[in-house]
Structure formats: structure tokens, C-alpha cells
PDB file of C-alpha atoms in Angstrom:
ATOM      1  CA  MET A 180     121.697  95.712 136.103  1.00 39.00           C
ATOM      2  CA  ARG A 181     121.787  92.287 137.757  1.00 39.00           C
ATOM      3  CA  LYS A 182     121.870  89.314 135.449  1.00 38.00           C
ATOM      4  CA  THR A 183     118.563  87.938 136.737  1.00 38.00           C
ATOM      5  CA  THR A 184     116.809  91.228 136.108  1.00 37.00           C
ATOM      6  CA  ALA A 185     118.178  91.351 132.578  1.00 36.00           C
ATOM      7  CA  LEU A 186     116.935  87.824 131.949  1.00 34.00           C
ATOM      8  CA  LEU A 187     113.524  88.730 133.352  1.00 38.00           C
ATOM      9  CA  CYS A 188     113.148  91.760 131.131  1.00 39.00           C
ATOM     10  CA  ALA A 189     114.159  89.725 128.098  1.00 36.00           C
ATOM     11  CA  GLY A 190     111.768  86.902 128.914  1.00 40.00           C
ATOM     12  CA  LEU A 191     108.840  89.222 129.509  1.00 43.00           C
ATOM     13  CA  ALA A 192     108.851  90.537 125.969  1.00 40.00           C
ATOM     14  CA  TRP A 193     105.584  88.800 125.152  1.00 43.00           C
ATOM     15  CA  THR A 194     105.593  89.235 121.354  1.00 42.00           C
ATOM     16  CA  PRO A 195     107.023  85.912 120.190  1.00 43.00           C
ATOM     17  CA  PRO A 196     109.715  85.647 117.518  1.00 42.00           C
ATOM     18  CA  GLY A 197     108.989  83.811 114.304  1.00 41.00           C
ATOM     19  CA  SER A 198     107.387  84.253 110.937  1.00 36.00           C
ATOM     20  CA  PRO A 199     104.385  86.570 110.394  1.00 37.00           C
ATOM     21  CA  PRO A 200     101.957  83.662 109.820  1.00 42.00           C
ATOM     22  CA  ALA A 201     102.789  82.225 113.263  1.00 40.00           C
ATOM     23  CA  ALA A 202     102.377  85.597 114.924  1.00 42.00           C
ATOM     24  CA  ALA A 203      98.975  86.026 113.287  1.00 51.00           C
ATOM     25  CA  GLN A 204      97.696  82.623 114.399  1.00 68.00           C
ATOM     26  CA  GLY A 205      94.956  82.734 117.028  1.00 88.00           C
ATOM     27  CA  LEU A 206      93.573  79.942 119.186  1.00 94.00           C
ATOM     28  CA  PRO A 207      92.965  76.670 117.339  1.00 93.00           C
ATOM     29  CA  GLU A 208      89.356  76.201 116.238  1.00 88.00           C
ATOM     30  CA  ARG A 209      87.054  74.033 118.393  1.00 82.00           C
ATOM     31  CA  SER A 210      89.798  73.532 120.962  1.00 88.00           C
ATOM     32  CA  THR A 211      89.226  72.911 124.660  1.00 95.00           C
ATOM     33  CA  LEU A 212      91.211  75.416 126.683  1.00 97.00           C
ATOM     34  CA  HIS A 213      92.987  74.710 129.953  1.00 98.00           C
ATOM     35  CA  ILE A 214      94.113  76.824 132.897  1.00 98.00           C
ATOM     36  CA  ILE A 215      96.548  74.918 135.101  1.00 98.00           C
ATOM     37  CA  GLY A 216      96.857  76.081 138.698  1.00 95.00           C
ATOM     38  CA  GLY A 217      99.564  75.110 141.130  1.00 91.00           C
ATOM     39  CA  PHE A 218      97.597  75.169 144.369  1.00 86.00           C
ATOM     40  CA  ALA A 219      94.885  73.076 145.967  1.00 82.00           C
ATOM     41  CA  PRO A 220      91.172  73.389 145.131  1.00 84.00           C
ATOM     42  CA  GLY A 221      89.289  75.781 147.384  1.00 80.00           C
ATOM     43  CA  GLY A 222      92.100  78.280 147.917  1.00 81.00           C
ATOM     44  CA  THR A 223      92.178  81.831 146.605  1.00 86.00           C
ATOM     45  CA  SER A 224      94.425  80.944 143.688  1.00 89.00           C
ATOM     46  CA  ASP A 225      92.133  78.126 142.580  1.00 91.00           C
ATOM     47  CA  LEU A 226      89.011  80.224 143.091  1.00 92.00           C
ATOM     48  CA  THR A 227      90.382  83.013 140.911  1.00 94.00           C
ATOM     49  CA  ALA A 228      91.230  80.579 138.121  1.00 96.00           C
ATOM     50  CA  ARG A 229      87.752  79.031 138.188  1.00 97.00           C
ATOM     51  CA  LEU A 230      85.939  82.355 138.221  1.00 97.00           C
ATOM     52  CA  ILE A 231      87.885  83.694 135.262  1.00 98.00           C
ATOM     53  CA  ALA A 232      87.462  80.385 133.397  1.00 98.00           C
ATOM     54  CA  GLU A 233      83.697  80.735 133.776  1.00 97.00           C
ATOM     55  CA  GLY A 234      83.870  84.321 132.616  1.00 98.00           C
ATOM     56  CA  VAL A 235      85.976  83.854 129.480  1.00 98.00           C
ATOM     57  CA  ALA A 236      84.432  80.583 128.242  1.00 97.00           C
ATOM     58  CA  PRO A 237      81.368  82.150 126.549  1.00 97.00           C
ATOM     59  CA  ILE A 238      83.481  84.989 125.175  1.00 97.00           C
ATOM     60  CA  LEU A 239      86.028  82.646 123.607  1.00 96.00           C
ATOM     61  CA  GLY A 240      83.278  80.204 122.574  1.00 95.00           C
ATOM     62  CA  ARG A 241      85.138  77.257 124.045  1.00 94.00           C
ATOM     63  CA  ARG A 242      85.123  75.071 127.109  1.00 96.00           C
ATOM     64  CA  VAL A 243      87.731  76.215 129.638  1.00 97.00           C
ATOM     65  CA  VAL A 244      88.896  73.533 132.073  1.00 97.00           C
ATOM     66  CA  VAL A 245      90.775  74.311 135.289  1.00 97.00           C
ATOM     67  CA  GLU A 246      93.295  71.702 136.415  1.00 96.00           C
ATOM     68  CA  ASN A 247      95.179  71.587 139.720  1.00 94.00           C
ATOM     69  CA  ARG A 248      98.734  70.283 139.737  1.00 94.00           C
ATOM     70  CA  THR A 249      99.928  71.086 143.203  1.00 88.00           C
ATOM     71  CA  GLY A 250     103.374  71.180 144.708  1.00 86.00           C
ATOM     72  CA  ALA A 251     106.733  72.965 144.593  1.00 85.00           C
ATOM     73  CA  ASN A 252     105.140  76.381 145.195  1.00 84.00           C
ATOM     74  CA  GLY A 253     103.326  76.272 141.867  1.00 90.00           C
ATOM     75  CA  PHE A 254     106.236  75.053 139.767  1.00 94.00           C
ATOM     76  CA  ILE A 255     104.782  71.623 138.992  1.00 94.00           C
ATOM     77  CA  ALA A 256     101.918  73.396 137.238  1.00 96.00           C
ATOM     78  CA  ALA A 257     104.212  75.967 135.642  1.00 97.00           C
ATOM     79  CA  GLU A 258     106.508  73.284 134.260  1.00 97.00           C
ATOM     80  CA  ALA A 259     103.543  71.374 132.823  1.00 97.00           C
ATOM     81  CA  VAL A 260     102.530  74.481 130.879  1.00 98.00           C
ATOM     82  CA  VAL A 261     106.058  75.208 129.681  1.00 97.00           C
ATOM     83  CA  ARG A 262     106.599  71.617 128.511  1.00 97.00           C
ATOM     84  CA  GLY A 263     103.174  71.400 126.844  1.00 95.00           C
ATOM     85  CA  ALA A 264     101.612  72.895 123.737  1.00 94.00           C
ATOM     86  CA  ASN A 265     102.451  76.540 123.083  1.00 95.00           C
ATOM     87  CA  ASP A 266      99.473  77.230 120.821  1.00 96.00           C
ATOM     88  CA  GLY A 267      97.563  79.127 123.518  1.00 97.00           C
ATOM     89  CA  THR A 268      95.302  76.286 124.565  1.00 97.00           C
ATOM     90  CA  VAL A 269      97.059  75.800 127.917  1.00 98.00           C
ATOM     91  CA  LEU A 270      97.839  78.645 130.323  1.00 98.00           C
ATOM     92  CA  PHE A 271      99.391  78.840 133.774  1.00 98.00           C
ATOM     93  CA  GLN A 272      97.421  80.541 136.536  1.00 97.00           C
ATOM     94  CA  CYS A 273     100.403  82.587 137.675  1.00 96.00           C
ATOM     95  CA  PRO A 274     100.390  84.062 141.192  1.00 95.00           C
ATOM     96  CA  MET A 275     102.712  86.711 142.546  1.00 95.00           C
ATOM     97  CA  GLY A 276     104.755  84.363 144.717  1.00 93.00           C
ATOM     98  CA  THR A 277     105.686  81.943 141.968  1.00 94.00           C
ATOM     99  CA  MET A 278     106.541  84.687 139.501  1.00 97.00           C
ATOM    100  CA  THR A 279     108.379  87.181 141.716  1.00 97.00           C
ATOM    101  CA  ILE A 280     109.407  85.715 145.093  1.00 96.00           C
ATOM    102  CA  SER A 281     110.590  82.188 144.316  1.00 94.00           C
ATOM    103  CA  PRO A 282     112.987  83.251 141.532  1.00 95.00           C
ATOM    104  CA  GLU A 283     114.780  85.582 143.950  1.00 96.00           C
ATOM    105  CA  LEU A 284     115.142  83.126 146.846  1.00 95.00           C
ATOM    106  CA  PRO A 285     118.665  81.765 147.352  1.00 95.00           C
ATOM    107  CA  GLY A 286     118.577  77.976 147.494  1.00 91.00           C
ATOM    108  CA  MET A 287     115.296  77.676 145.585  1.00 91.00           C
ATOM    109  CA  VAL A 288     115.473  74.918 142.986  1.00 90.00           C
ATOM    110  CA  MET A 289     113.175  75.627 140.043  1.00 93.00           C
ATOM    111  CA  PRO A 290     112.532  73.379 137.028  1.00 95.00           C
ATOM    112  CA  ILE A 291     111.993  76.393 134.750  1.00 96.00           C
ATOM    113  CA  ASP A 292     113.103  80.012 134.429  1.00 96.00           C
ATOM    114  CA  VAL A 293     109.921  82.052 134.824  1.00 96.00           C
ATOM    115  CA  GLY A 294     111.456  85.060 133.091  1.00 95.00           C
ATOM    116  CA  ARG A 295     112.554  83.053 130.062  1.00 96.00           C
ATOM    117  CA  ASP A 296     109.967  80.291 129.750  1.00 98.00           C
ATOM    118  CA  LEU A 297     106.705  82.064 130.608  1.00 98.00           C
ATOM    119  CA  ILE A 298     105.118  85.139 129.034  1.00 98.00           C
ATOM    120  CA  PRO A 299     102.500  87.381 130.664  1.00 98.00           C
ATOM    121  CA  VAL A 300      99.061  87.179 129.058  1.00 98.00           C
ATOM    122  CA  ALA A 301      96.787  89.128 131.418  1.00 98.00           C
ATOM    123  CA  ASN A 302      96.443  90.068 135.035  1.00 98.00           C
ATOM    124  CA  VAL A 303      93.055  89.167 136.494  1.00 98.00           C
ATOM    125  CA  ALA A 304      92.816  90.520 140.027  1.00 96.00           C
ATOM    126  CA  LEU A 305      94.692  92.172 142.835  1.00 95.00           C
ATOM    127  CA  SER A 306      94.854  90.166 146.032  1.00 92.00           C
ATOM    128  CA  SER A 307      94.595  92.339 149.116  1.00 91.00           C
ATOM    129  CA  TYR A 308      96.507  91.445 152.258  1.00 95.00           C
ATOM    130  CA  GLY A 309      95.583  92.077 155.844  1.00 96.00           C
ATOM    131  CA  ALA A 310      97.056  91.670 159.326  1.00 98.00           C
ATOM    132  CA  VAL A 311      94.896  89.442 161.524  1.00 98.00           C
ATOM    133  CA  VAL A 312      94.897  88.416 165.178  1.00 98.00           C
ATOM    134  CA  GLN A 313      92.698  86.215 167.341  1.00 98.00           C
ATOM    135  CA  ALA A 314      89.298  87.921 167.615  1.00 96.00           C
ATOM    136  CA  LYS A 315      89.054  87.454 171.378  1.00 93.00           C
ATOM    137  CA  GLY A 316      92.773  87.702 172.035  1.00 94.00           C
ATOM    138  CA  PRO A 317      94.801  90.405 173.774  1.00 95.00           C
ATOM    139  CA  TYR A 318      95.503  92.577 170.713  1.00 96.00           C
ATOM    140  CA  ALA A 319      92.982  95.236 169.753  1.00 95.00           C
ATOM    141  CA  ASP A 320      95.107  96.708 166.974  1.00 97.00           C
ATOM    142  CA  LEU A 321      98.507  96.509 165.277  1.00 97.00           C
ATOM    143  CA  PRO A 322     100.190  99.018 167.626  1.00 97.00           C
ATOM    144  CA  ALA A 323      99.275  96.703 170.528  1.00 97.00           C
ATOM    145  CA  VAL A 324     101.006  93.791 168.762  1.00 97.00           C
ATOM    146  CA  LEU A 325     104.147  95.853 168.223  1.00 97.00           C
ATOM    147  CA  GLN A 326     104.121  97.219 171.764  1.00 96.00           C
ATOM    148  CA  ALA A 327     104.051  93.656 173.138  1.00 96.00           C
ATOM    149  CA  ALA A 328     107.165  92.858 171.105  1.00 96.00           C
ATOM    150  CA  ARG A 329     109.223  95.887 172.165  1.00 95.00           C
ATOM    151  CA  GLY A 330     112.166  94.888 174.316  1.00 86.00           C
ATOM    152  CA  LYS A 331     111.076  91.247 174.312  1.00 93.00           C
ATOM    153  CA  PRO A 332     112.796  89.293 171.489  1.00 93.00           C
ATOM    154  CA  ASN A 333     110.645  86.456 170.113  1.00 95.00           C
ATOM    155  CA  ALA A 334     107.867  87.149 172.617  1.00 95.00           C
ATOM    156  CA  VAL A 335     105.410  87.760 169.764  1.00 97.00           C
ATOM    157  CA  SER A 336     105.032  85.251 166.948  1.00 98.00           C
ATOM    158  CA  PHE A 337     103.984  85.781 163.368  1.00 97.00           C
ATOM    159  CA  ALA A 338     102.626  82.906 161.324  1.00 96.00           C
ATOM    160  CA  SER A 339     103.169  82.294 157.623  1.00 93.00           C
ATOM    161  CA  ALA A 340     102.141  79.872 154.895  1.00 89.00           C
ATOM    162  CA  GLY A 341     105.745  78.630 154.808  1.00 88.00           C
ATOM    163  CA  SER A 342     109.317  79.856 154.624  1.00 88.00           C
ATOM    164  CA  GLY A 343     109.904  82.121 151.657  1.00 89.00           C
ATOM    165  CA  THR A 344     106.228  82.977 151.161  1.00 90.00           C
ATOM    166  CA  ALA A 345     104.836  86.509 150.989  1.00 92.00           C
ATOM    167  CA  GLN A 346     103.523  86.129 154.550  1.00 93.00           C
ATOM    168  CA  HIS A 347     107.026  85.247 155.762  1.00 95.00           C
ATOM    169  CA  LEU A 348     108.652  88.106 153.867  1.00 95.00           C
ATOM    170  CA  MET A 349     106.101  90.615 155.173  1.00 96.00           C
ATOM    171  CA  GLY A 350     107.011  89.582 158.706  1.00 96.00           C
ATOM    172  CA  GLU A 351     110.689  90.043 157.873  1.00 95.00           C
ATOM    173  CA  ARG A 352     109.957  93.419 156.306  1.00 94.00           C
ATOM    174  CA  LEU A 353     108.037  94.461 159.431  1.00 96.00           C
ATOM    175  CA  GLN A 354     111.007  93.534 161.615  1.00 95.00           C
ATOM    176  CA  GLY A 355     113.389  95.430 159.359  1.00 94.00           C
ATOM    177  CA  LEU A 356     111.323  98.611 159.474  1.00 95.00           C
ATOM    178  CA  THR A 357     110.626  98.520 163.232  1.00 96.00           C
ATOM    179  CA  GLY A 358     113.775  96.948 164.645  1.00 95.00           C
ATOM    180  CA  LEU A 359     111.676  94.395 166.513  1.00 96.00           C
ATOM    181  CA  LYS A 360     112.596  90.728 166.875  1.00 96.00           C
ATOM    182  CA  LEU A 361     109.600  88.472 166.191  1.00 97.00           C
ATOM    183  CA  LEU A 362     109.306  84.700 166.169  1.00 97.00           C
ATOM    184  CA  HIS A 363     108.511  83.274 162.726  1.00 97.00           C
ATOM    185  CA  VAL A 364     106.268  80.196 162.774  1.00 96.00           C
ATOM    186  CA  PRO A 365     105.944  78.646 159.286  1.00 93.00           C
ATOM    187  CA  TYR A 366     103.001  76.400 158.394  1.00 90.00           C
ATOM    188  CA  ARG A 367     102.113  74.286 155.401  1.00 83.00           C
ATOM    189  CA  GLY A 368      99.689  76.839 153.992  1.00 84.00           C
ATOM    190  CA  ALA A 369      97.676  79.824 155.185  1.00 87.00           C
ATOM    191  CA  ALA A 370      94.705  77.745 156.392  1.00 87.00           C
ATOM    192  CA  PRO A 371      96.520  75.906 159.219  1.00 91.00           C
ATOM    193  CA  ALA A 372      98.292  79.136 160.152  1.00 93.00           C
ATOM    194  CA  ALA A 373      94.941  80.921 160.502  1.00 94.00           C
ATOM    195  CA  LEU A 374      93.598  78.052 162.625  1.00 95.00           C
ATOM    196  CA  ASP A 375      96.467  78.408 165.080  1.00 96.00           C
ATOM    197  CA  ILE A 376      95.917  82.154 165.332  1.00 97.00           C
ATOM    198  CA  MET A 377      92.241  81.526 166.087  1.00 97.00           C
ATOM    199  CA  ALA A 378      93.326  79.023 168.762  1.00 96.00           C
ATOM    200  CA  GLY A 379      95.829  81.460 170.263  1.00 95.00           C
ATOM    201  CA  ARG A 380      98.896  79.370 169.390  1.00 96.00           C
ATOM    202  CA  ALA A 381     100.299  82.136 167.147  1.00 97.00           C
ATOM    203  CA  ASP A 382      99.877  85.866 167.590  1.00 97.00           C
ATOM    204  CA  PHE A 383      99.335  87.398 164.161  1.00 97.00           C
ATOM    205  CA  MET A 384      99.795  87.023 160.436  1.00 97.00           C
ATOM    206  CA  ILE A 385      99.890  89.313 157.395  1.00 97.00           C
ATOM    207  CA  THR A 386      98.168  87.248 154.748  1.00 94.00           C
ATOM    208  CA  ASN A 387      96.019  87.149 151.653  1.00 91.00           C
ATOM    209  CA  MET A 388      92.547  88.445 152.524  1.00 92.00           C
ATOM    210  CA  GLY A 389      90.931  85.694 150.492  1.00 87.00           C
ATOM    211  CA  ASP A 390      92.317  83.158 152.961  1.00 87.00           C
ATOM    212  CA  VAL A 391      90.814  84.838 156.031  1.00 93.00           C
ATOM    213  CA  VAL A 392      87.864  87.008 154.948  1.00 91.00           C
ATOM    214  CA  ARG A 393      85.305  84.384 156.015  1.00 91.00           C
ATOM    215  CA  GLN A 394      86.880  84.079 159.469  1.00 95.00           C
ATOM    216  CA  ILE A 395      86.959  87.873 159.801  1.00 96.00           C
ATOM    217  CA  GLN A 396      83.294  88.115 158.853  1.00 93.00           C
ATOM    218  CA  GLY A 397      82.478  85.207 161.184  1.00 95.00           C
ATOM    219  CA  GLY A 398      84.119  86.902 164.165  1.00 96.00           C
ATOM    220  CA  GLU A 399      86.917  84.342 164.567  1.00 97.00           C
ATOM    221  CA  LEU A 400      89.710  86.668 163.462  1.00 98.00           C
ATOM    222  CA  ARG A 401      90.155  90.401 163.966  1.00 98.00           C
ATOM    223  CA  LEU A 402      91.435  92.433 161.027  1.00 98.00           C
ATOM    224  CA  VAL A 403      93.815  95.039 162.451  1.00 98.00           C
ATOM    225  CA  ALA A 404      95.363  96.476 159.257  1.00 97.00           C
ATOM    226  CA  LEU A 405      95.076  96.342 155.478  1.00 96.00           C
ATOM    227  CA  GLY A 406      98.078  95.918 153.224  1.00 95.00           C
ATOM    228  CA  ASP A 407      96.842  98.487 150.705  1.00 92.00           C
ATOM    229  CA  ALA A 408      93.797 100.648 150.039  1.00 91.00           C
ATOM    230  CA  SER A 409      92.075  98.385 147.502  1.00 87.00           C
ATOM    231  CA  MET A 410      89.623  96.969 150.099  1.00 88.00           C
ATOM    232  CA  ARG A 411      88.971 100.185 151.967  1.00 88.00           C
ATOM    233  CA  ASP A 412      85.329 100.194 150.750  1.00 87.00           C
ATOM    234  CA  ALA A 413      84.712  96.831 152.428  1.00 88.00           C
ATOM    235  CA  PHE A 414      86.603  97.729 155.624  1.00 93.00           C
ATOM    236  CA  PRO A 415      86.410 101.537 155.887  1.00 94.00           C
ATOM    237  CA  ASP A 416      87.406 101.698 159.551  1.00 94.00           C
ATOM    238  CA  THR A 417      90.513  99.519 159.236  1.00 96.00           C
ATOM    239  CA  PRO A 418      93.843 101.367 159.039  1.00 97.00           C
ATOM    240  CA  LEU A 419      96.589 100.517 156.569  1.00 97.00           C
ATOM    241  CA  LEU A 420      99.791  98.797 157.623  1.00 97.00           C
ATOM    242  CA  SER A 421     101.637 101.926 156.538  1.00 96.00           C
ATOM    243  CA  ASP A 422      99.598 104.037 158.983  1.00 97.00           C
ATOM    244  CA  THR A 423     101.395 102.246 161.817  1.00 96.00           C
ATOM    245  CA  VAL A 424     104.650 101.291 160.055  1.00 97.00           C
ATOM    246  CA  PRO A 425     105.505 103.772 157.294  1.00 97.00           C
ATOM    247  CA  GLY A 426     106.721 102.015 154.170  1.00 94.00           C
ATOM    248  CA  LEU A 427     105.042  98.702 155.008  1.00 95.00           C
ATOM    249  CA  GLN A 428     102.559  97.793 152.298  1.00 92.00           C
ATOM    250  CA  VAL A 429     101.734  94.821 150.122  1.00 92.00           C
ATOM    251  CA  VAL A 430      99.321  93.813 147.391  1.00 92.00           C
ATOM    252  CA  GLY A 431      99.360  90.493 145.580  1.00 94.00           C
ATOM    253  CA  TRP A 432      97.827  89.420 142.294  1.00 96.00           C
ATOM    254  CA  PHE A 433      96.712  86.477 140.217  1.00 97.00           C
ATOM    255  CA  GLY A 434      97.151  86.464 136.463  1.00 98.00           C
ATOM    256  CA  LEU A 435      97.497  84.233 133.424  1.00 98.00           C
ATOM    257  CA  CYS A 436     100.783  83.349 131.746  1.00 98.00           C
ATOM    258  CA  GLY A 437     101.528  81.254 128.695  1.00 98.00           C
ATOM    259  CA  PRO A 438     104.510  79.289 127.424  1.00 98.00           C
ATOM    260  CA  ARG A 439     107.186  81.104 125.477  1.00 97.00           C
ATOM    261  CA  GLY A 440     106.413  80.984 121.764  1.00 96.00           C
ATOM    262  CA  MET A 441     102.667  81.347 122.233  1.00 97.00           C
ATOM    263  CA  PRO A 442     101.289  83.196 119.165  1.00 96.00           C
ATOM    264  CA  ALA A 443     100.694  86.910 119.670  1.00 97.00           C
ATOM    265  CA  ALA A 444      97.169  86.626 118.309  1.00 97.00           C
ATOM    266  CA  ALA A 445      96.341  83.955 120.910  1.00 97.00           C
ATOM    267  CA  VAL A 446      97.741  86.185 123.659  1.00 98.00           C
ATOM    268  CA  THR A 447      95.503  88.991 122.431  1.00 98.00           C
ATOM    269  CA  GLN A 448      92.420  86.736 122.324  1.00 97.00           C
ATOM    270  CA  TRP A 449      92.923  85.655 125.920  1.00 98.00           C
ATOM    271  CA  SER A 450      93.706  89.148 127.184  1.00 98.00           C
ATOM    272  CA  GLU A 451      90.698  90.718 125.485  1.00 98.00           C
ATOM    273  CA  ALA A 452      88.452  87.930 126.777  1.00 98.00           C
ATOM    274  CA  VAL A 453      89.654  88.550 130.341  1.00 98.00           C
ATOM    275  CA  GLU A 454      89.075  92.274 129.955  1.00 98.00           C
ATOM    276  CA  LYS A 455      85.518  91.712 128.716  1.00 98.00           C
ATOM    277  CA  ALA A 456      84.730  89.082 131.362  1.00 98.00           C
ATOM    278  CA  LEU A 457      85.785  91.453 134.144  1.00 98.00           C
ATOM    279  CA  GLN A 458      83.196  93.967 133.004  1.00 98.00           C
ATOM    280  CA  ASP A 459      80.472  91.629 134.260  1.00 98.00           C
ATOM    281  CA  GLU A 460      79.244  92.943 137.611  1.00 97.00           C
ATOM    282  CA  ALA A 461      78.284  89.495 138.924  1.00 97.00           C
ATOM    283  CA  LEU A 462      81.815  88.223 138.352  1.00 97.00           C
ATOM    284  CA  ARG A 463      83.298  91.357 139.869  1.00 97.00           C
ATOM    285  CA  LYS A 464      81.167  90.908 142.987  1.00 95.00           C
ATOM    286  CA  ARG A 465      82.219  87.271 143.406  1.00 95.00           C
ATOM    287  CA  LEU A 466      85.858  88.323 143.233  1.00 94.00           C
ATOM    288  CA  ARG A 467      85.358  91.174 145.690  1.00 91.00           C
ATOM    289  CA  ASP A 468      83.486  88.891 148.103  1.00 89.00           C
ATOM    290  CA  ASN A 469      86.616  86.749 148.257  1.00 88.00           C
ATOM    291  CA  GLY A 470      89.077  89.520 149.034  1.00 86.00           C
ATOM    292  CA  LEU A 471      90.018  90.214 145.425  1.00 92.00           C
ATOM    293  CA  THR A 472      89.915  93.410 143.387  1.00 93.00           C
ATOM    294  CA  PRO A 473      89.114  92.834 139.695  1.00 96.00           C
ATOM    295  CA  LEU A 474      91.867  94.297 137.544  1.00 96.00           C
ATOM    296  CA  HIS A 475      92.662  93.624 133.911  1.00 98.00           C
ATOM    297  CA  GLU A 476      96.187  94.360 132.767  1.00 98.00           C
ATOM    298  CA  GLY A 477      97.272  93.449 129.260  1.00 98.00           C
ATOM    299  CA  PRO A 478     100.580  91.730 128.459  1.00 98.00           C
ATOM    300  CA  ASP A 479     102.763  94.837 128.578  1.00 98.00           C
ATOM    301  CA  ALA A 480     101.311  96.308 131.782  1.00 98.00           C
ATOM    302  CA  PHE A 481     101.354  92.894 133.440  1.00 98.00           C
ATOM    303  CA  ALA A 482     104.990  92.393 132.425  1.00 98.00           C
ATOM    304  CA  THR A 483     105.860  95.721 134.016  1.00 98.00           C
ATOM    305  CA  ARG A 484     104.130  94.717 137.270  1.00 98.00           C
ATOM    306  CA  ILE A 485     105.945  91.370 137.388  1.00 98.00           C
ATOM    307  CA  ALA A 486     109.342  92.972 136.835  1.00 97.00           C
ATOM    308  CA  SER A 487     108.696  95.694 139.428  1.00 96.00           C
ATOM    309  CA  ASP A 488     107.481  93.259 142.090  1.00 96.00           C
ATOM    310  CA  ARG A 489     110.374  90.902 141.459  1.00 97.00           C
ATOM    311  CA  ARG A 490     112.825  93.728 142.136  1.00 96.00           C
ATOM    312  CA  LEU A 491     110.895  94.679 145.294  1.00 93.00           C
ATOM    313  CA  TRP A 492     110.790  91.166 146.748  1.00 95.00           C
ATOM    314  CA  GLY A 493     114.414  90.595 145.810  1.00 96.00           C
ATOM    315  CA  GLU A 494     115.380  93.604 147.897  1.00 94.00           C
ATOM    316  CA  VAL A 495     113.337  92.327 150.866  1.00 92.00           C
ATOM    317  CA  ILE A 496     114.877  88.859 150.600  1.00 95.00           C
ATOM    318  CA  ARG A 497     118.434  90.168 150.477  1.00 94.00           C
ATOM    319  CA  ALA A 498     117.896  92.644 153.311  1.00 91.00           C
ATOM    320  CA  ALA A 499     116.492  89.923 155.588  1.00 90.00           C
ATOM    321  CA  GLY A 500     118.985  87.268 154.501  1.00 92.00           C
ATOM    322  CA  VAL A 501     116.188  84.803 153.722  1.00 91.00           C
ATOM    323  CA  ARG A 502     117.054  81.576 151.931  1.00 89.00           C
ATOM    324  CA  VAL A 503     115.490  78.143 151.474  1.00 85.00           C
ATOM    325  CA  ASP A 504     117.307  74.831 151.740  1.00 76.00           C
TER     326      ASP A 504
END
């Protein structure tokens, strides 16, 4: 087993060491709770954090404040949580990319070790992905995009939210499975990438549905494939990526992680509050309307998902030779 995987498995053992009284300690009484997110307000990551904060606040009987500390692909926020109080009052809104892609990228400089310094508390929602093209552009479906690229290296471009992001790696994975040579165009986020696709300056993108669902509904982007089946109810006539390219699939997620040493009882309080909050149909609808599938996973199940996805993305990164400098 690779050293990084061993470290990850060790760090994801969420039951903290220490004396029995510490392990039995729950959240401090009358405390304000904080969820720190690493991405800008208005994005899918931020939206998920705010929705779950609203949902758990009455259950925990405390005010839950969402803070945004942007930069370094979420690691400014993650480091703030790791360096702060470990009594359960401050959690990191941990997305798939920060927890599973960044740690596997050669050249990535990280201020913390996510496998050692963070513990999984609860998963909140799956984040569906979709392949989109310009609504009035030349591509009616994904096979048309691939056909345009056959025998013409770099003739078709795929946009991403930046080098080393899930969007970038999905494009690399697509090339690896099809043998096509596509032109990668990285942007500073999914929003400007989507704008250039709408304007016809980039051909397609495989991205988080929450970032493009409004443009799809508004007729500015055409959804040509779904990354997994979790949004099939909303888009019943849209094929999966794997229908066109066998083996090509993706689903992201947004969860909550705490600093290492967080009391087990506090972990349980948070996880149970998330589970109860996600039973509310109004909250579930708001998540679904934004391209998210409500899904509670407790600490152990969430740890398993993180470890599995980190292995998967590590394989994609190594196969494509991706690195950041």
C-alpha cells in the first residue's frame, strides 16, 4: 500500500484518542457554531454549507454561522479549522476536490495533511456532474462532440475551473478512454468557463450541475450527458457519460469535516443533526433544485467514500501525468 494511502486510512479513523471524559464530551453549552467554507459566496459549495447550517441550527439549538475564507483550493479555510478550536464548534465544509484530488496532485503545496489533520463528520449531499455545450452551437449530443475531435488533435476544446480540478481531470479521463486529443482551456472557476461555452469560445465542459443548472434551464447551455444517475429524475431523457464512453462517470460531494482531536460525542451530535435536517422535504427540494442529491453518511461511511475517491483520482492523475507548479 502506498504511503499516502496508509496515512489517509490512519487519519480517517474519526474516534479521537484520549481519556474517556474527553471522548464523552459533546458540544460546549451555549456556543455559537461555525462552518468555514473555502469558496466564494454564491457557488455550490457555499450554498450547500448555508443550507445545512439552516437545517441543523434548530436541531442543535445553537446559531450556526457560515464563513468564507477563499483561496488555495479550499486550503485556507481548511487550515483555519485545523489551527483553531477542536471542541466541535468549528467545522470545515469539505468538498471532494480538496479532500481527494489536491492531496494526490504532484507539485501541490498544502499547509495541512487532510488525511492526518481532518476527520470526517458527515456527508451532506452528492454533487451531480454533467457535460454541457452551447445551446445553439453545433453539438446536439456528446457523440457529436467526440466525432468532431476524431483525427483532429486539439480541434475541440474542453473548459475547466482550473488545472487540477475535477473538470480538468474528467477531460483527461475522457481522452484516456477514447484516445482523442482535446485542447484543455483552464479558467479561474466554473462560472467564467460556462460563460465562454455560452459565447462559443470553448466547446464543452464536464462540470458540477449546481454551477450550470440555471443556464441549462434558461436555454443558454445544452446538457448532453450526466455524470451519474442521481439526477435522472430531473433529466430523464439525458444519457449518462458512460452510455457514450464506457467507464466514464463522476459524482462529487460536499460534507463536513472537523479538526483532529474533536470529541467523539461532538462528532455524533453534528452527524445526527445533519441526518435529521436532511429528512426535511423543503431542505431536500432546495438541494435538488441546485443540482444536489441529499445524502447523509456518518463518519465511518464518509471516511470510506473519501478514501475510495482519493484512490480513484490518484489513478486518473498518474495515468494522465497531471501536475501543478
